[in-house]
Coordinates of C-alpha atoms and ligand atoms in Angstrom, one line a residue:
M287 CA 23.9 21.0 13.1
T288 CA 21.9 20.9 10.0
N289 CA 18.2 20.3 10.1
S290 CA 18.5 16.7 9.1
D291 CA 21.1 16.1 11.8
S292 CA 18.9 17.4 14.6
R293 CA 16.0 15.3 13.2
L294 CA 18.2 12.2 13.2
A295 CA 19.3 12.9 16.7
K296 CA 15.8 13.0 17.9
N297 CA 15.1 9.5 16.6
T298 CA 17.0 7.7 19.2
D299 CA 14.3 5.7 20.8
F300 CA 13.5 3.0 18.3
T301 CA 12.9 -0.3 20.0
I302 CA 12.5 -2.5 16.9
A303 CA 14.7 -2.7 13.8
Y304 CA 13.0 -4.6 11.0
F305 CA 15.4 -6.0 8.4
S306 CA 14.3 -7.3 5.0
A307 CA 16.2 -7.9 1.7
E308 CA 13.2 -6.4 -0.1
I309 CA 10.5 -4.0 0.9
G310 CA 7.5 -3.1 -1.3
I311 CA 5.8 0.2 -0.4
S312 CA 4.3 0.9 -3.8
S313 CA 5.0 0.2 -7.5
Q314 CA 6.7 3.6 -7.7
L315 CA 9.5 2.2 -5.6
P316 CA 10.5 -1.0 -7.3
T317 CA 12.6 -2.4 -4.5
Y318 CA 10.7 -5.7 -4.2
S319 CA 10.2 -8.8 -6.3
G320 CA 7.1 -10.4 -4.8
G321 CA 5.3 -11.7 -1.8
L322 CA 8.1 -11.4 0.7
G323 CA 8.7 -7.7 -0.1
V324 CA 5.1 -6.8 -0.3
L325 CA 4.5 -8.4 3.1
A326 CA 7.5 -6.5 4.5
G327 CA 6.0 -3.2 3.3
D328 CA 2.6 -4.1 4.8
H329 CA 4.3 -5.1 8.0
I330 CA 5.9 -1.6 8.2
K331 CA 2.8 0.2 7.2
S332 CA 0.7 -1.4 9.9
S333 CA 3.4 -1.0 12.5
A334 CA 3.3 2.8 11.7
D335 CA -0.5 2.8 12.2
A336 CA 0.0 0.9 15.5
G337 CA 2.5 3.6 16.6
L338 CA 5.4 1.1 17.1
N339 CA 8.9 2.6 17.5
M340 CA 10.3 0.8 14.5
C341 CA 12.9 1.6 11.9
A342 CA 13.5 -0.7 8.9
V343 CA 16.6 -1.5 6.9
T344 CA 16.9 -2.8 3.3
L345 CA 18.9 -2.3 0.1
L346 CA 18.4 0.3 -2.6
Y347 CA 18.1 -1.5 -5.9
K348 CA 18.3 1.4 -8.4
E349 CA 17.5 -1.0 -11.2
G350 CA 14.9 -2.6 -9.0
Y351 CA 13.2 -5.7 -10.1
F352 CA 12.7 -6.0 -13.9
K353 CA 10.0 -4.9 -16.2
Q354 CA 8.4 -7.8 -17.9
R355 CA 7.5 -8.2 -21.6
I356 CA 5.8 -11.3 -23.0
D357 CA 5.6 -12.0 -26.7
E358 CA 2.8 -13.8 -28.6
E359 CA 4.6 -17.2 -28.1
G360 CA 4.8 -16.5 -24.4
N361 CA 8.6 -15.7 -24.2
Q362 CA 9.4 -13.4 -21.3
S363 CA 12.0 -10.7 -21.8
E364 CA 13.3 -8.2 -19.3
T365 CA 14.4 -4.6 -19.1
F366 CA 15.9 -2.9 -16.1
P367 CA 14.8 0.7 -16.2
R368 CA 16.7 2.8 -13.6
F369 CA 14.6 4.6 -11.2
D370 CA 15.6 8.0 -9.7
P371 CA 15.4 7.7 -5.9
Y372 CA 15.5 11.4 -5.3
P373 CA 11.8 12.5 -5.5
M374 CA 10.8 9.8 -3.0
L375 CA 13.9 9.2 -0.9
K376 CA 16.2 11.5 1.0
K377 CA 19.9 10.9 1.0
L378 CA 21.2 10.8 4.5
P379 CA 24.4 12.6 5.5
V380 CA 26.2 9.4 6.5
M381 CA 28.8 7.4 4.7
F382 CA 30.8 4.5 6.0
T383 CA 32.8 1.5 4.7
L384 CA 32.7 -2.2 4.9
K385 CA 35.6 -4.4 4.0
L386 CA 34.5 -6.8 1.2
R387 CA 36.9 -8.6 -1.2
N388 CA 39.8 -7.1 0.8
R389 CA 38.9 -3.5 0.0
D390 CA 36.8 -0.8 1.5
V391 CA 33.4 -0.5 0.0
W392 CA 31.6 2.8 0.6
I393 CA 28.0 2.6 1.6
Q394 CA 25.5 5.5 1.6
A395 CA 22.0 5.5 2.9
F396 CA 18.7 6.9 1.7
E397 CA 15.6 7.3 3.8
Y398 CA 12.0 6.9 3.1
R399 CA 9.5 7.8 5.8
F400 CA 6.2 6.0 5.9
K401 CA 3.6 8.0 7.7
G402 CA 0.8 5.9 9.2
I403 CA -2.9 7.0 9.4
T404 CA -2.4 8.5 12.8
G405 CA 0.7 10.5 11.7
H406 CA 3.3 8.2 13.3
E407 CA 6.3 7.7 11.0
I408 CA 8.6 4.8 10.4
P409 CA 11.9 5.5 8.6
I410 CA 13.1 2.9 6.1
Y411 CA 16.8 3.0 5.4
F412 CA 18.0 1.9 1.9
L413 CA 21.6 1.0 1.7
D414 CA 23.4 1.8 -1.5
T415 CA 26.9 1.0 -2.9
D416 CA 26.5 3.0 -6.1
V417 CA 28.9 5.6 -4.8
A418 CA 31.4 7.4 -7.1
D419 CA 34.4 6.5 -5.0
N420 CA 33.7 2.8 -5.3
F421 CA 35.1 0.5 -8.0
H422 CA 32.6 -0.5 -10.7
D423 CA 32.4 -4.0 -9.3
D424 CA 31.4 -2.6 -5.9
R425 CA 29.0 0.0 -7.3
V426 CA 26.8 -2.7 -8.8
I427 CA 26.5 -4.8 -5.6
T428 CA 23.1 -3.3 -4.7
L429 CA 22.1 -2.4 -8.2
R430 CA 19.6 -5.3 -8.9
L431 CA 17.4 -7.5 -6.8
Y432 CA 18.4 -11.2 -6.6
S433 CA 20.7 -10.9 -9.6
G434 CA 24.0 -12.5 -10.1
D435 CA 25.6 -15.6 -8.7
K436 CA 26.2 -16.8 -5.1
D437 CA 29.2 -14.5 -4.6
H438 CA 27.0 -11.5 -5.5
R439 CA 24.4 -12.7 -3.1
I440 CA 26.9 -13.1 -0.3
L441 CA 28.1 -9.5 -0.9
Q442 CA 24.5 -8.2 -0.9
E443 CA 23.6 -10.0 2.3
A444 CA 26.8 -8.7 3.9
I445 CA 25.8 -5.1 3.0
L446 CA 22.4 -5.7 4.4
G447 CA 23.4 -7.5 7.6
F448 CA 26.8 -6.0 8.6
G449 CA 26.2 -2.7 6.8
G450 CA 22.7 -2.4 8.4
I451 CA 24.1 -2.8 11.9
Q452 CA 26.8 -0.2 11.1
L453 CA 24.3 2.2 9.7
L454 CA 22.2 2.1 12.9
E455 CA 25.3 2.7 14.9
K456 CA 26.3 5.7 12.7
L457 CA 22.8 7.1 13.1
G458 CA 23.1 6.7 16.8
I459 CA 19.9 4.7 17.0
N460 CA 21.2 1.3 18.0
G461 CA 21.3 1.8 21.8
S462 CA 17.6 1.5 22.4
I463 CA 16.8 -1.4 20.1
E464 CA 15.3 -4.4 21.9
T465 CA 14.3 -6.5 18.8
Y466 CA 16.2 -7.0 15.6
H467 CA 13.5 -8.6 13.5
M468 CA 14.9 -10.7 10.6
N469 CA 12.5 -11.1 7.8
E470 CA 13.9 -14.3 6.3
G471 CA 17.6 -15.5 6.2
H472 CA 18.8 -12.9 3.8
C473 CA 19.5 -10.6 6.8
S474 CA 21.0 -13.2 9.1
F475 CA 24.5 -11.7 8.9
L476 CA 23.2 -8.9 11.1
T477 CA 23.6 -11.4 14.0
L478 CA 27.3 -11.5 13.4
G479 CA 27.5 -7.8 13.3
L480 CA 25.8 -7.8 16.7
L481 CA 28.1 -10.5 18.0
D482 CA 31.0 -8.2 17.3
K483 CA 29.2 -5.2 18.9
F484 CA 28.4 -7.2 22.0
N485 CA 31.9 -8.5 22.5
N486 CA 31.2 -12.1 21.3
N487 CA 28.5 -12.6 23.9
E488 CA 26.1 -15.0 22.1
E489 CA 23.5 -14.8 24.8
I490 CA 23.2 -11.0 24.5
V491 CA 22.8 -11.3 20.8
R492 CA 20.1 -13.9 21.3
Q493 CA 18.2 -11.7 23.7
H494 CA 17.9 -9.1 20.9
C495 CA 16.7 -11.1 17.9
H496 CA 13.6 -12.5 16.4
F497 CA 13.4 -14.5 13.2
T498 CA 10.6 -15.1 10.7
T499 CA 10.9 -17.9 8.1
H500 CA 8.7 -17.6 5.0
T501 CA 8.9 -20.8 3.0
P502 CA 9.3 -24.5 3.3
V503 CA 10.8 -24.6 -0.2
E504 CA 14.5 -25.5 -0.1
A505 CA 15.6 -23.0 -2.7
G506 CA 14.2 -20.2 -0.5
H507 CA 16.9 -21.0 2.1
D508 CA 20.3 -19.5 1.2
H509 CA 23.4 -21.3 2.1
F510 CA 26.9 -20.3 1.2
A511 CA 30.2 -22.3 1.1
K512 CA 32.4 -21.3 4.1
K513 CA 35.3 -21.0 1.7
R514 CA 33.6 -18.4 -0.5
C515 CA 32.5 -16.4 2.6
D516 CA 36.0 -16.5 4.0
K517 CA 37.4 -15.2 0.8
L518 CA 34.8 -12.4 0.3
L519 CA 34.2 -11.4 3.9
H520 CA 37.1 -12.8 5.9
N521 CA 37.6 -10.3 8.6
L522 CA 33.9 -10.0 9.3
L523 CA 33.3 -13.7 10.2
P524 CA 33.9 -15.3 13.6
D525 CA 35.7 -18.7 13.4
N526 CA 34.4 -20.6 16.3
L527 CA 30.6 -20.8 16.0
N528 CA 28.9 -24.0 16.9
L529 CA 26.5 -24.0 14.0
P530 CA 25.8 -27.6 12.7
S531 CA 25.9 -26.6 9.0
L532 CA 29.2 -24.8 9.5
V533 CA 30.8 -27.5 11.6
Q534 CA 29.5 -30.5 9.5
N535 CA 29.2 -29.1 6.0
S536 CA 31.4 -26.1 6.0
R537 CA 28.7 -23.8 4.9
W538 CA 26.7 -20.9 6.2
H539 CA 23.1 -21.8 6.2
M540 CA 21.4 -18.4 6.6
T541 CA 18.1 -19.6 8.1
E542 CA 20.0 -21.7 10.7
L543 CA 22.2 -18.7 11.5
G544 CA 19.2 -16.5 12.1
L545 CA 17.5 -19.1 14.2
Y546 CA 20.6 -19.9 16.2
F547 CA 20.8 -16.2 17.3
S548 CA 17.1 -15.6 17.9
R549 CA 15.2 -15.7 21.2
S550 CA 12.1 -16.6 19.3
A551 CA 11.0 -17.5 15.8
N552 CA 7.9 -18.0 13.7
G553 CA 6.4 -19.3 10.5
V554 CA 3.7 -17.5 8.6
S555 CA 0.5 -19.6 9.0
K556 CA -0.5 -22.2 11.5
L557 CA 0.2 -25.0 9.0
H558 CA 3.5 -23.5 8.0
G559 CA 4.6 -23.0 11.6
G560 CA 4.3 -26.8 12.1
V561 CA 6.1 -27.5 8.8
A562 CA 9.0 -25.1 9.7
Q563 CA 9.2 -26.7 13.2
E564 CA 9.8 -30.1 11.5
Q565 CA 12.3 -28.5 9.1
F566 CA 14.3 -27.1 12.0
P567 CA 13.7 -29.4 15.0
E568 CA 16.5 -28.0 17.1
F569 CA 14.8 -24.6 17.4
N570 CA 11.5 -23.5 18.7
I571 CA 9.2 -22.1 16.0
G572 CA 5.8 -20.6 16.6
A573 CA 3.3 -19.2 14.0
I574 CA 1.8 -15.9 13.2
T575 CA -0.4 -15.9 10.1
N576 CA 0.4 -13.2 7.6
G577 CA -1.9 -10.3 7.0
V578 CA -2.3 -7.5 4.4
Y579 CA -2.4 -3.8 4.9
H580 CA -6.1 -3.2 4.3
P581 CA -6.0 0.6 3.7
Y582 CA -3.8 -0.1 0.6
W583 CA -5.3 -3.3 -0.8
V584 CA -9.0 -2.3 -0.9
G585 CA -9.8 -1.1 -4.3
K586 CA -10.9 2.6 -4.9
E587 CA -14.7 2.0 -5.0
F588 CA -14.8 -0.2 -2.0
R589 CA -12.6 2.3 -0.1
E590 CA -15.2 4.9 -0.6
L591 CA -18.0 2.5 0.2
Y592 CA -16.3 1.4 3.4
T593 CA -15.6 5.0 4.4
K594 CA -19.3 5.9 3.8
Y595 CA -20.6 3.2 6.1
F596 CA -17.7 2.7 8.5
P597 CA -15.8 6.0 8.9
D598 CA -13.1 4.4 11.1
W599 CA -12.5 1.2 9.1
K600 CA -8.8 2.0 8.5
E601 CA -8.0 2.4 12.2
N602 CA -10.4 -0.4 13.1
P603 CA -10.9 -3.0 10.5
Q604 CA -13.3 -5.0 12.8
Q605 CA -15.9 -2.6 11.6
L606 CA -16.0 -4.5 8.3
L607 CA -17.6 -7.3 10.3
N608 CA -20.8 -5.2 10.0
I609 CA -20.7 -5.5 6.2
D610 CA -24.3 -6.8 6.3
E611 CA -25.3 -3.1 6.8
I612 CA -24.3 -2.3 3.2
P613 CA -27.2 -3.0 0.8
D614 CA -26.8 -5.7 -1.9
K615 CA -27.1 -3.2 -4.7
E616 CA -24.2 -1.0 -3.5
L617 CA -21.9 -4.0 -2.9
L618 CA -22.5 -5.4 -6.3
Y619 CA -22.3 -2.1 -8.1
M620 CA -18.9 -1.4 -6.5
H621 CA -17.6 -4.8 -7.4
Q622 CA -18.8 -4.4 -11.0
S623 CA -16.9 -1.1 -11.1
H624 CA -13.7 -2.8 -10.0
K625 CA -14.3 -5.5 -12.6
H626 CA -14.9 -2.8 -15.2
F627 CA -11.5 -1.2 -14.4
L628 CA -9.7 -4.5 -14.6
L629 CA -11.3 -5.7 -17.8
G630 CA -10.9 -2.3 -19.4
Y631 CA -7.2 -2.5 -18.7
A632 CA -7.0 -6.2 -19.8
N633 CA -8.8 -5.5 -23.0
S634 CA -6.7 -2.5 -23.8
Q635 CA -3.5 -4.6 -23.3
T636 CA -4.6 -7.8 -25.1
G637 CA -7.5 -7.1 -27.4
K638 CA -9.2 -10.2 -26.2
A639 CA -12.6 -8.6 -25.5
L640 CA -13.3 -10.1 -22.1
S641 CA -16.9 -9.5 -21.1
E642 CA -18.1 -8.0 -17.8
D643 CA -21.0 -10.4 -17.7
V644 CA -18.8 -13.5 -17.6
L645 CA -17.5 -15.2 -14.4
T646 CA -13.9 -14.1 -14.2
L647 CA -11.2 -16.2 -12.5
G648 CA -8.0 -14.6 -11.4
F649 CA -4.5 -16.1 -10.8
A650 CA -1.5 -13.9 -10.3
R651 CA 1.7 -15.1 -8.7
R652 CA 5.4 -15.6 -9.2
A653 CA 6.0 -18.4 -11.8
A654 CA 7.3 -21.2 -9.5
E655 CA 6.8 -24.9 -10.0
Y656 CA 5.0 -25.5 -6.7
K657 CA 2.4 -22.9 -7.4
R658 CA 1.0 -25.1 -10.2
A659 CA -0.3 -22.2 -12.3
R660 CA -1.3 -24.6 -15.0
L661 CA -3.4 -27.0 -12.9
I662 CA -6.6 -25.4 -14.4
F663 CA -5.3 -26.4 -17.9
H664 CA -4.7 -30.0 -16.8
D665 CA -7.5 -31.2 -19.1
L666 CA -8.4 -28.6 -21.7
E667 CA -11.4 -30.6 -23.0
R668 CA -12.9 -30.8 -19.6
L669 CA -12.3 -27.1 -19.0
I670 CA -14.1 -26.3 -22.3
E671 CA -16.9 -28.6 -21.4
I672 CA -17.7 -27.0 -18.1
S673 CA -17.0 -23.5 -19.3
E674 CA -19.5 -23.2 -22.3
G675 CA -18.7 -19.5 -22.5
K676 CA -19.3 -19.0 -18.9
L677 CA -15.7 -18.6 -17.8
Q678 CA -12.8 -16.4 -18.5
I679 CA -9.4 -16.2 -16.8
V680 CA -6.9 -13.5 -16.0
F681 CA -3.3 -14.5 -15.4
A682 CA -0.2 -12.5 -14.4
G683 CA 3.1 -13.3 -12.9
K684 CA 6.9 -12.9 -13.4
A685 CA 9.6 -15.5 -13.7
H686 CA 13.0 -14.7 -12.3
P687 CA 15.2 -13.7 -15.2
N688 CA 17.5 -16.7 -14.6
D689 CA 14.7 -19.2 -13.9
R690 CA 14.3 -21.3 -17.1
G691 CA 11.6 -23.4 -15.4
G692 CA 9.6 -20.4 -14.4
K693 CA 9.8 -18.9 -17.9
Q694 CA 8.7 -22.3 -19.3
I695 CA 5.6 -22.1 -17.1
I696 CA 4.6 -18.7 -18.5
Q697 CA 5.2 -19.9 -22.0
N698 CA 3.0 -22.9 -21.5
I699 CA 0.2 -20.8 -20.0
V700 CA 0.3 -18.6 -23.2
E701 CA 0.3 -21.7 -25.4
D702 CA -2.7 -23.1 -23.5
A703 CA -4.4 -19.8 -23.8
N704 CA -3.8 -19.9 -27.6
R705 CA -5.2 -23.5 -27.8
L706 CA -8.3 -22.3 -25.9
F707 CA -8.8 -19.5 -28.4
G708 CA -12.5 -19.2 -29.4
K709 CA -13.6 -21.4 -26.5
V710 CA -12.3 -20.0 -23.2
K711 CA -10.9 -16.5 -23.0
V712 CA -7.6 -16.4 -21.2
V713 CA -5.4 -13.3 -20.9
F714 CA -1.9 -13.0 -19.5
L715 CA -1.2 -9.5 -18.3
E716 CA 2.4 -8.3 -18.3
N717 CA 4.5 -6.9 -15.5
Y718 CA 2.8 -8.1 -12.3
N719 CA 3.5 -5.5 -9.6
M720 CA 1.7 -4.0 -6.7
W721 CA -0.4 -1.7 -8.9
L722 CA -1.5 -4.6 -11.1
G723 CA -1.9 -6.8 -8.1
K724 CA -4.4 -4.5 -6.6
L725 CA -6.3 -4.1 -9.9
I726 CA -6.6 -7.9 -10.3
T727 CA -7.3 -8.8 -6.7
S728 CA -10.1 -6.3 -6.6
G729 CA -11.5 -6.9 -10.1
V730 CA -12.0 -10.6 -10.7
D731 CA -14.9 -12.6 -9.4
V732 CA -13.1 -15.6 -7.9
W733 CA -9.5 -15.9 -6.8
V734 CA -7.9 -19.2 -7.6
N735 CA -4.9 -20.8 -5.9
T736 CA -3.6 -24.3 -6.6
P737 CA -0.3 -24.8 -4.8
L738 CA 1.3 -28.1 -4.0
R739 CA 0.5 -28.4 -0.3
P740 CA 2.2 -27.5 2.1
N741 CA 4.6 -25.3 0.0
E742 CA 2.5 -22.2 0.1
A743 CA 3.6 -21.0 3.5
S744 CA 0.9 -18.4 3.7
G745 CA -0.1 -16.7 0.5
T746 CA -1.4 -13.2 0.7
S747 CA -3.0 -12.4 -2.6
G748 CA -6.1 -14.4 -1.6
M749 CA -6.4 -12.1 1.5
K750 CA -6.4 -9.1 -0.8
A751 CA -9.1 -10.7 -2.8
A752 CA -11.2 -11.5 0.3
L753 CA -10.9 -7.9 1.5
N754 CA -12.5 -6.8 -1.8
G755 CA -15.4 -9.3 -1.5
I756 CA -13.9 -11.9 -3.8
P757 CA -14.3 -15.5 -2.7
N758 CA -11.3 -17.9 -2.8
L759 CA -11.2 -21.2 -4.7
S760 CA -8.1 -22.8 -3.4
I761 CA -6.2 -25.8 -2.2
L762 CA -6.2 -25.9 1.6
D763 CA -2.7 -24.6 2.0
G764 CA -1.2 -21.7 3.9
W765 CA -3.7 -19.2 5.3
W766 CA -6.6 -20.8 3.4
A767 CA -6.2 -24.0 5.5
E768 CA -7.3 -22.0 8.5
A769 CA -9.7 -19.5 6.8
C770 CA -11.8 -21.6 4.5
R771 CA -15.4 -22.4 5.3
H772 CA -16.4 -24.3 2.2
G773 CA -19.5 -22.9 0.5
E774 CA -19.6 -19.9 2.8
N775 CA -16.6 -17.7 2.1
G776 CA -15.2 -19.7 -0.9
W777 CA -14.3 -23.2 -1.7
A778 CA -11.7 -25.8 -0.8
I779 CA -10.3 -28.0 -3.5
G780 CA -8.0 -31.0 -3.6
N781 CA -7.2 -33.7 -1.1
P782 CA -5.3 -32.2 1.9
D783 CA -3.6 -35.5 2.7
K784 CA -2.0 -36.2 -0.6
A785 CA -1.4 -33.8 -3.4
D786 CA -2.0 -35.3 -6.9
D787 CA -2.3 -33.2 -10.0
E788 CA -4.8 -35.5 -11.6
R789 CA -7.2 -35.6 -8.6
D790 CA -6.6 -31.9 -7.6
A791 CA -7.5 -30.8 -11.2
A792 CA -10.6 -33.0 -11.2
S793 CA -11.6 -31.5 -7.8
L794 CA -11.1 -28.0 -9.3
Y795 CA -13.3 -28.8 -12.3
N796 CA -16.0 -30.4 -10.3
T797 CA -16.2 -27.5 -7.8
L798 CA -16.3 -25.0 -10.7
E799 CA -19.0 -27.0 -12.5
K800 CA -21.3 -27.9 -9.6
E801 CA -20.8 -25.0 -7.1
V802 CA -19.0 -21.9 -8.4
I803 CA -20.7 -21.5 -11.8
P804 CA -24.3 -22.3 -10.6
A805 CA -23.9 -19.9 -7.6
Y806 CA -22.6 -17.1 -9.8
Y807 CA -25.2 -17.4 -12.6
S808 CA -28.3 -18.4 -10.8
D809 CA -28.3 -17.5 -7.2
H810 CA -27.7 -13.8 -6.3
D811 CA -28.3 -14.4 -2.6
I812 CA -25.7 -17.1 -2.4
W813 CA -23.2 -15.0 -4.3
L814 CA -23.7 -11.9 -2.1
N815 CA -23.4 -14.0 0.9
L816 CA -20.0 -15.4 -0.4
M817 CA -18.9 -11.8 -0.9
R818 CA -19.9 -10.7 2.5
E819 CA -18.4 -13.7 4.2
S820 CA -15.2 -13.1 2.3
I821 CA -15.0 -9.6 3.7
K822 CA -15.7 -10.7 7.2
T823 CA -13.0 -13.4 6.9
S824 CA -10.5 -10.8 5.7
V825 CA -10.7 -8.9 9.0
Q826 CA -8.7 -11.7 10.6
Y827 CA -6.1 -11.5 7.8
T828 CA -5.2 -7.9 8.0
A829 CA -1.7 -6.7 8.8
H830 CA -3.5 -4.8 11.6
R831 CA -4.1 -8.1 13.4
M832 CA -0.7 -9.5 12.4
I833 CA 1.1 -6.6 14.0
Q834 CA -0.9 -6.9 17.2
D835 CA 0.2 -10.5 17.3
Y836 CA 3.9 -9.7 16.7
N837 CA 3.8 -6.9 19.2
E838 CA 2.2 -9.0 22.0
R839 CA 4.2 -12.2 21.4
Y840 CA 7.5 -11.3 20.0
Y841 CA 8.3 -7.6 20.3
S842 CA 8.5 -7.5 24.1
K843 CA 11.7 -8.9 25.7
K844 CA 10.7 -11.6 28.0
Ligands
LIG34 C1 0.4 -9.8 -2.8 C2 1.5 -9.9 -3.9 C3 2.3 -11.1 -4.0 C4 2.1 -12.2 -3.0 O1 1.0 -13.0 -3.4 P1 1.0 -14.6 -3.0 O2 -0.4 -15.0 -3.0 O3 1.6 -14.7 -1.7 O4 1.8 -15.2 -4.1 C5 3.3 -11.1 -5.0 N1 3.4 -10.1 -5.8 C6 2.7 -9.0 -5.7 C7 2.9 -7.9 -6.7 C8 1.7 -8.9 -4.8 O5 1.0 -7.7 -4.7

């Protein structure tokens, strides 16, 4: 036995297998596209800190998600630099095949081990079809994240679901697993892999699975025509399942498939849990609000500050509830340092000379219609009128390469920014990723979120901001619907009963004019209190708390 074999053999006691189509560990490992992947990475990191016996499975996208460029007119273009997995990942000595498109496709696996703060490790297995023995068409299956058409997507999800179950079997670590946690429907084929393994006993599969749904938005729920799946995966699929979408519409609805085979399921905020329950009334759906991995998302200066006053804040984030012990001056100084880093970077990239003395709003997210990135530009005259040189805005966000609508949003933001030239400074920073995410969510003064309620299932960037003492100014959607205490830890905008661009924008302008701007410029005590209350709020929205919830409610077989 080689060294690695004996190490593999030792790891036979995993009780949780966490599956996700994307996992974001850091920006050096570009195997994530946005919120879902970053959340998955945070989930794994906190599980390691909590000492859970977990392993994780995902795909290796060697051309990851893309690198974004935006020209002066706001046109997004993409490049796909290939990353070399070897310095960070270890190739495992296992290879196996899956029959796709009527031929054997070789799959190899790489391993990344995340070590938690107590030294406990969680292995993440990355599946890869870029193997010399494969046909070109098969080598590219796992090459890029969310690329290609539906067929491509079916093949990727088959590698993840069926391939993932096979991998665990090959590694000899499937025997002890009590919970297969599906992070969204992309991994639902794993249930059919298990069905095969458990001799078609649906009840046994159901005893082993938990499902998390992440969005009410229809486009976020994959469904594939039965005909296409039969053609691509024929011998992998059972033919007598009693799934409504399969029986009635001849399609595999991946969320329904995951829910059907799960003993329990959840949405990702209290509000979203209810929305998801209405979406899928035939299943029982609970709620665990998302959280962020606080040791990662706290900016450098705050990290040092927290460590100075609360030596165990990483193990025990509740210590941050004592934030009042940190003197005003230090808190402000550290925040200004983060702002200095961000604006220094922004100015080097854009030449727009943002000022460190001006109230800086931040907005960074995927360019999706429901996020309404341009709500703040709804009435440019009004924005200019309330701003009077007292506001500047930092934007970032990617549009999926095939998403014309998303690209249009970015272009319009840049056009609005150009219209505001000389009146309100607006910068759009390219290539939003985890590194830039941390820089922005720790370096602006106020975090803005203006989704069309209730489409933002949770939202996590606002939690990152709060952790860095940055108050949220947001529609009462997702996590903010439960976290907001207006005027204390941030502000609520919009009418929760009925979303309306016109009125939501008016609410945003009024709140900026009458509450945010005066508090920032004229009342130090109010502002410091907002910062402190944001940090205290964030304790409830750490992945530390989230993992405790999952562990207590969903990771123990009832
Ligand atoms: C946190 C994060 C997200 C998710 O933020 P939302 O508020 O949920 O949109 C997306 N992308 C990156 C790079 C992030 O760091």
